[in-house]
mmCIF file of C-alpha atoms in Angstrom:
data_model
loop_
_atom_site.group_PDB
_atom_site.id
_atom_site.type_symbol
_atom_site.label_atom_id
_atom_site.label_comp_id
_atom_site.label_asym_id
_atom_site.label_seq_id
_atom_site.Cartn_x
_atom_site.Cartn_y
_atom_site.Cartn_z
ATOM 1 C CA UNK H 1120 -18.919 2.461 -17.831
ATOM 2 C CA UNK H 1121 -15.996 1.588 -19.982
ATOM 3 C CA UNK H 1122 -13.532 2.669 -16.968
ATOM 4 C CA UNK H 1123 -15.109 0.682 -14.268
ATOM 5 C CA UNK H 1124 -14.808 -2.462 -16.650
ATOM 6 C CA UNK H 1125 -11.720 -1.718 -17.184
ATOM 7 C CA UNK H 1126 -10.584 -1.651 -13.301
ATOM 8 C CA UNK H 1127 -12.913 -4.568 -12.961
ATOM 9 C CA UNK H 1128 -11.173 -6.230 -15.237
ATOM 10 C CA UNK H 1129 -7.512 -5.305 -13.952
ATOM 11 C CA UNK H 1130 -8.128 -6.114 -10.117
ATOM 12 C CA UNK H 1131 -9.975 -9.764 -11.262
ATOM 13 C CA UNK H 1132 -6.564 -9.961 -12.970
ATOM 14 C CA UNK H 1133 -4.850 -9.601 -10.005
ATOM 15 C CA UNK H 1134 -6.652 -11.684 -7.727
ATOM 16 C CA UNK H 1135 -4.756 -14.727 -6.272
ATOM 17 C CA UNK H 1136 -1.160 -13.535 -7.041
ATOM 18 C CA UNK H 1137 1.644 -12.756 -3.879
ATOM 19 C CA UNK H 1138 4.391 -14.170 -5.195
ATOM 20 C CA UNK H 1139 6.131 -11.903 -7.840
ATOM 21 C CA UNK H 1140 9.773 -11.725 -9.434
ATOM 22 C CA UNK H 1141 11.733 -9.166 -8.036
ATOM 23 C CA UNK H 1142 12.527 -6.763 -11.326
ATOM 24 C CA UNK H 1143 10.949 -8.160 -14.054
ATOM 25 C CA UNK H 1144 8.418 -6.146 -14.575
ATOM 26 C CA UNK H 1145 6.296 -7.855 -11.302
ATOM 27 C CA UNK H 1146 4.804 -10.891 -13.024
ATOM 28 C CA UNK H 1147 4.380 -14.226 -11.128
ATOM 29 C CA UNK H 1148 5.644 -16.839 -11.834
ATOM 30 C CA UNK H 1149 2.385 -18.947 -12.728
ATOM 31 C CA UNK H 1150 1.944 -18.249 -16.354
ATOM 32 C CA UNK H 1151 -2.170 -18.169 -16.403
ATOM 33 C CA UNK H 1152 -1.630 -15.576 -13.429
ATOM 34 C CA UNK H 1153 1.427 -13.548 -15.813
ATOM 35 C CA UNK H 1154 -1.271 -13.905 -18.668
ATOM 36 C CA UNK H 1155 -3.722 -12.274 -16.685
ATOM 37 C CA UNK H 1156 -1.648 -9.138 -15.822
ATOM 38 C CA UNK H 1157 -0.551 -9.023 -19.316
ATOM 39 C CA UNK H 1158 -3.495 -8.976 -20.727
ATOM 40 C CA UNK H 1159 -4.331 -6.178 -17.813
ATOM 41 C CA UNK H 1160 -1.376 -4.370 -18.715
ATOM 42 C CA UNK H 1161 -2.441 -3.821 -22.103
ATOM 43 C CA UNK H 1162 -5.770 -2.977 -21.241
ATOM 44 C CA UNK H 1163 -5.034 -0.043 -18.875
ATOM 45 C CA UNK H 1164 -1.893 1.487 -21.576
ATOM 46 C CA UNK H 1165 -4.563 1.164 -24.174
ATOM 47 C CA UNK H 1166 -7.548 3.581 -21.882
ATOM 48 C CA UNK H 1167 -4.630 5.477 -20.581
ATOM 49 C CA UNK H 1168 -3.247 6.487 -24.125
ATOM 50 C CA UNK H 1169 -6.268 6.471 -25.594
ATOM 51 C CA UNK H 1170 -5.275 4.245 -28.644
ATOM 52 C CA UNK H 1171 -7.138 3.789 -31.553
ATOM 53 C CA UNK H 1172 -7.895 0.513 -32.713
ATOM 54 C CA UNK H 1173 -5.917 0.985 -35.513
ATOM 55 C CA UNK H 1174 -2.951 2.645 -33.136
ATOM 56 C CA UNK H 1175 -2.997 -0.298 -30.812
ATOM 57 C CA UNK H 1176 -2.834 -2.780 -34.186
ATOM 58 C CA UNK H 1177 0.489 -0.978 -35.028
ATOM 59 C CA UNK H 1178 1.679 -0.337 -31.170
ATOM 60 C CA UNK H 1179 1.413 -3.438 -29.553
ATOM 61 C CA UNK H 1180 3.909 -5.503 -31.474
ATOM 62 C CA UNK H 1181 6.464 -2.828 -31.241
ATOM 63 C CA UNK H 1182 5.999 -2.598 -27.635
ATOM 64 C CA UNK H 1183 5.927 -6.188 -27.019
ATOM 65 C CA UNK H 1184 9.423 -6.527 -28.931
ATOM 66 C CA UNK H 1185 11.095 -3.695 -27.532
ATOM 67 C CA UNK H 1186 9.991 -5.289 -23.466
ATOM 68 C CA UNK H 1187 10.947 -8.337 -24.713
ATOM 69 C CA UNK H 1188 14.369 -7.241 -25.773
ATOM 70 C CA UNK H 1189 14.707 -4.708 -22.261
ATOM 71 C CA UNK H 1190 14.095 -8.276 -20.128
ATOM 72 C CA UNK H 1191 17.006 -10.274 -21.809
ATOM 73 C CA UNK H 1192 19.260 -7.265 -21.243
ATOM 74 C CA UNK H 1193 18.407 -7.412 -17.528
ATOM 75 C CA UNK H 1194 18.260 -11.118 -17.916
ATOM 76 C CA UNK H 1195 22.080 -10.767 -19.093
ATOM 77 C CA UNK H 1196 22.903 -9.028 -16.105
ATOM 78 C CA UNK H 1197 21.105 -11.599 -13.451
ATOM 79 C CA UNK H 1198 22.829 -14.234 -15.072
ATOM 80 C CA UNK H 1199 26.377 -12.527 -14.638
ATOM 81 C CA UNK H 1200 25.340 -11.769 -10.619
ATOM 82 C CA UNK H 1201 24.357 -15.621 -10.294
ATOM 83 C CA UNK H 1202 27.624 -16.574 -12.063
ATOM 84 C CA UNK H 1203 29.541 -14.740 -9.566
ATOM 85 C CA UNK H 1204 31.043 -12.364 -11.804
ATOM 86 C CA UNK H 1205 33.492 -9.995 -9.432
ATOM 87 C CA UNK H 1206 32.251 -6.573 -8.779
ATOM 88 C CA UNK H 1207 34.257 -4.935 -11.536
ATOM 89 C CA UNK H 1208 33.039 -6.692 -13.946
ATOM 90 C CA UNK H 1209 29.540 -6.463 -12.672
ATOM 91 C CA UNK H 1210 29.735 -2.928 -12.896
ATOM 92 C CA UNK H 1211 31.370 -3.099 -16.513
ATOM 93 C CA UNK H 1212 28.349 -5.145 -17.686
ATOM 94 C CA UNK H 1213 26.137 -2.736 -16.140
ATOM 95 C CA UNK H 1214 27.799 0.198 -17.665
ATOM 96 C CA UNK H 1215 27.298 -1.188 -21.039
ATOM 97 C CA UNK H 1216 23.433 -3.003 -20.316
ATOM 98 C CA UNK H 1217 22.708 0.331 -19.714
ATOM 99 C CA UNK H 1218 23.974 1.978 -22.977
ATOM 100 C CA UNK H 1219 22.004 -0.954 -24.702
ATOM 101 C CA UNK H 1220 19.298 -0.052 -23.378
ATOM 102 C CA UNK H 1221 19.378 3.678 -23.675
ATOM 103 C CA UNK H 1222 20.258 2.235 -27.917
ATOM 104 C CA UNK H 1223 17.130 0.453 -27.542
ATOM 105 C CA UNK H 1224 15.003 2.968 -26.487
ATOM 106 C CA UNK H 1225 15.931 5.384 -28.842
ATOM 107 C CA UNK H 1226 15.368 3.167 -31.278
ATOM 108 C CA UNK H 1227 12.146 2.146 -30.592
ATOM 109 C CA UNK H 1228 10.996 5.517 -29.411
ATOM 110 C CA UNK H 1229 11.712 6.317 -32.885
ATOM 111 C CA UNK H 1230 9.400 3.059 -34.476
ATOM 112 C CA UNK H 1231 6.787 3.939 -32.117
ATOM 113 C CA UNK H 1232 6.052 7.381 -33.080
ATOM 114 C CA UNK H 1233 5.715 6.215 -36.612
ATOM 115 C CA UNK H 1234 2.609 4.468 -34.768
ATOM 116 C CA UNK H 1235 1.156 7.050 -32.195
ATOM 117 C CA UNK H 1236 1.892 10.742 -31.095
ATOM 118 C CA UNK H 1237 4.790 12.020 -29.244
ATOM 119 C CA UNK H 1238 2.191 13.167 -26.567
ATOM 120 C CA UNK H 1239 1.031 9.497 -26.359
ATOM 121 C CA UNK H 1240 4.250 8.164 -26.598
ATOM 122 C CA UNK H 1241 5.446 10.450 -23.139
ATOM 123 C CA UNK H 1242 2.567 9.124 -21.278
ATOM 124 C CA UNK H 1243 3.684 6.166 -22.153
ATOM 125 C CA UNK H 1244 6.029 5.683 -18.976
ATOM 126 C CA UNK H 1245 3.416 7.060 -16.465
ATOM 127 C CA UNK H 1246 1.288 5.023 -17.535
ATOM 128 C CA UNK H 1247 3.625 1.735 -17.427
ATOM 129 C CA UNK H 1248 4.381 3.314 -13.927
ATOM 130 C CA UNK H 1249 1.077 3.210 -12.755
ATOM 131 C CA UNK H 1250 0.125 0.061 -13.594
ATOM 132 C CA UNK H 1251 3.305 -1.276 -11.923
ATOM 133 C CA UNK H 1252 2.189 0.440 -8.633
ATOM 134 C CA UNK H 1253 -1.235 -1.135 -8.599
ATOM 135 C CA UNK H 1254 -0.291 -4.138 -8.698
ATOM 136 C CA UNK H 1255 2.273 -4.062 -6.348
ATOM 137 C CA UNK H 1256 -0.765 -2.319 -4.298
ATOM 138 C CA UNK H 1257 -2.851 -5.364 -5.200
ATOM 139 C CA UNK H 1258 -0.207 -8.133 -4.123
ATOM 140 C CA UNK H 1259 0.866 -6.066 -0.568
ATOM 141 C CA UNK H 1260 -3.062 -6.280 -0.015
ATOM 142 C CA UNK H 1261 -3.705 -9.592 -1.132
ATOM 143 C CA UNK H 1262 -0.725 -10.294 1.641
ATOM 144 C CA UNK H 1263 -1.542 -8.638 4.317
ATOM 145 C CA UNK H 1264 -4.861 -10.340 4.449
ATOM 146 C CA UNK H 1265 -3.149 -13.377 3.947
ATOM 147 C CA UNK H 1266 -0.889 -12.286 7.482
ATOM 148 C CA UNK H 1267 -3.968 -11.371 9.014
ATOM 149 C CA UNK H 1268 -5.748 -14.546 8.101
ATOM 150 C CA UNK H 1269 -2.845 -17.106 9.469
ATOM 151 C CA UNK H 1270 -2.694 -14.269 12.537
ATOM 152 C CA UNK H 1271 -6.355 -15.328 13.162
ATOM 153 C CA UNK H 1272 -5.829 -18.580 12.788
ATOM 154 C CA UNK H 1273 -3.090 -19.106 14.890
ATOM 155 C CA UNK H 1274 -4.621 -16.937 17.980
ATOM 156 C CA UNK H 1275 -7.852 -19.371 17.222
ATOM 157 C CA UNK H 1276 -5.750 -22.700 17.744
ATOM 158 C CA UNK H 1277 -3.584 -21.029 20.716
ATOM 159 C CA UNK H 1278 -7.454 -20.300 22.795
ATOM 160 C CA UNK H 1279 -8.683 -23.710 21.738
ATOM 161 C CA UNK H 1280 -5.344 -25.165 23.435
ATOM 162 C CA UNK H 1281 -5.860 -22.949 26.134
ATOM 163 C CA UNK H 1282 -9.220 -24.362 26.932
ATOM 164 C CA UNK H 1283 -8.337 -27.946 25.853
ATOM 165 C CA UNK H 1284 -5.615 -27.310 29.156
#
């Protein structure tokens, strides 16, 4: 019972979003709708880990900080590509966004075991990769039945021309 509210939860999340930012982290840009998978996202780590109330008290924060502080590293590197850094550079920046974030993530890893298990903490990823991949599954959905609404709807106004001819 707890599972299907879960999902239920999730894919009423996800209802009414197709448009997403490319690389970071798939979240709209309407920020009731980026709520909504947030709040979604937390949900399905939390079953998927199987947190404790008392782990999730501890975890959340941590994890929160340590996405926060991944998306202004990539946020860094945007900014240099809309700048029109040259290549070299680009590729500099990247070398060392990367080491940052390797930094980080030991760091963090470390801060976060404190809070859950190492088991926990390695399903950790799968788990963030999962929930990335249903919602992209949700929003591909959501757009091909938008495609195949305006399909209908176009071949509808091309017969009533027809007969109006």
């Amino acid at each position: 019972m707890k599972k299907i509210f879960l999902l239920s939860f999730i894919l009423i999340a996800l209802v009414g979003l197709s448009s997403f930012a490319q690389d970071e982290e798939v979240l709209p840009p309407d920020p009731a709708a980026r709520e909504k998978i947030n709040a979604a996202r937390v949900a399905y780590i939390t079953e998927r880990l199987a947190l404790t109330p008392a782990e999730a008290e501890k975890f959340w924060p941590l994890y929160r900080e340590f996405t926060e502080k991944q998306r202004t590293l990539k946020h860094q590197f945007n900014q240099a590509r809309k700048e029109g850094k040259p290549a070299e550079d680009l590729l500099d920046l990247e070398y060392k966004l990367k080491q940052q974030n390797l930094d980080l993530e030991k760091e963090y890893s470390g801060k976060i075991r404190q809070t859950i298990s190492p088991e926990k903490l390695m399903n950790l990823r799968s788990a963030e990769e999962d929930f990335r991949k249903l919602v992209l599954r949700q929003v591909q959905q959501r757009q091909m039945q938008q495609q195949k609404r305006e399909l209908q709807r176009d071949r509808m106004q091309q017969r009533q021309q027809q007969r109006n001819n």
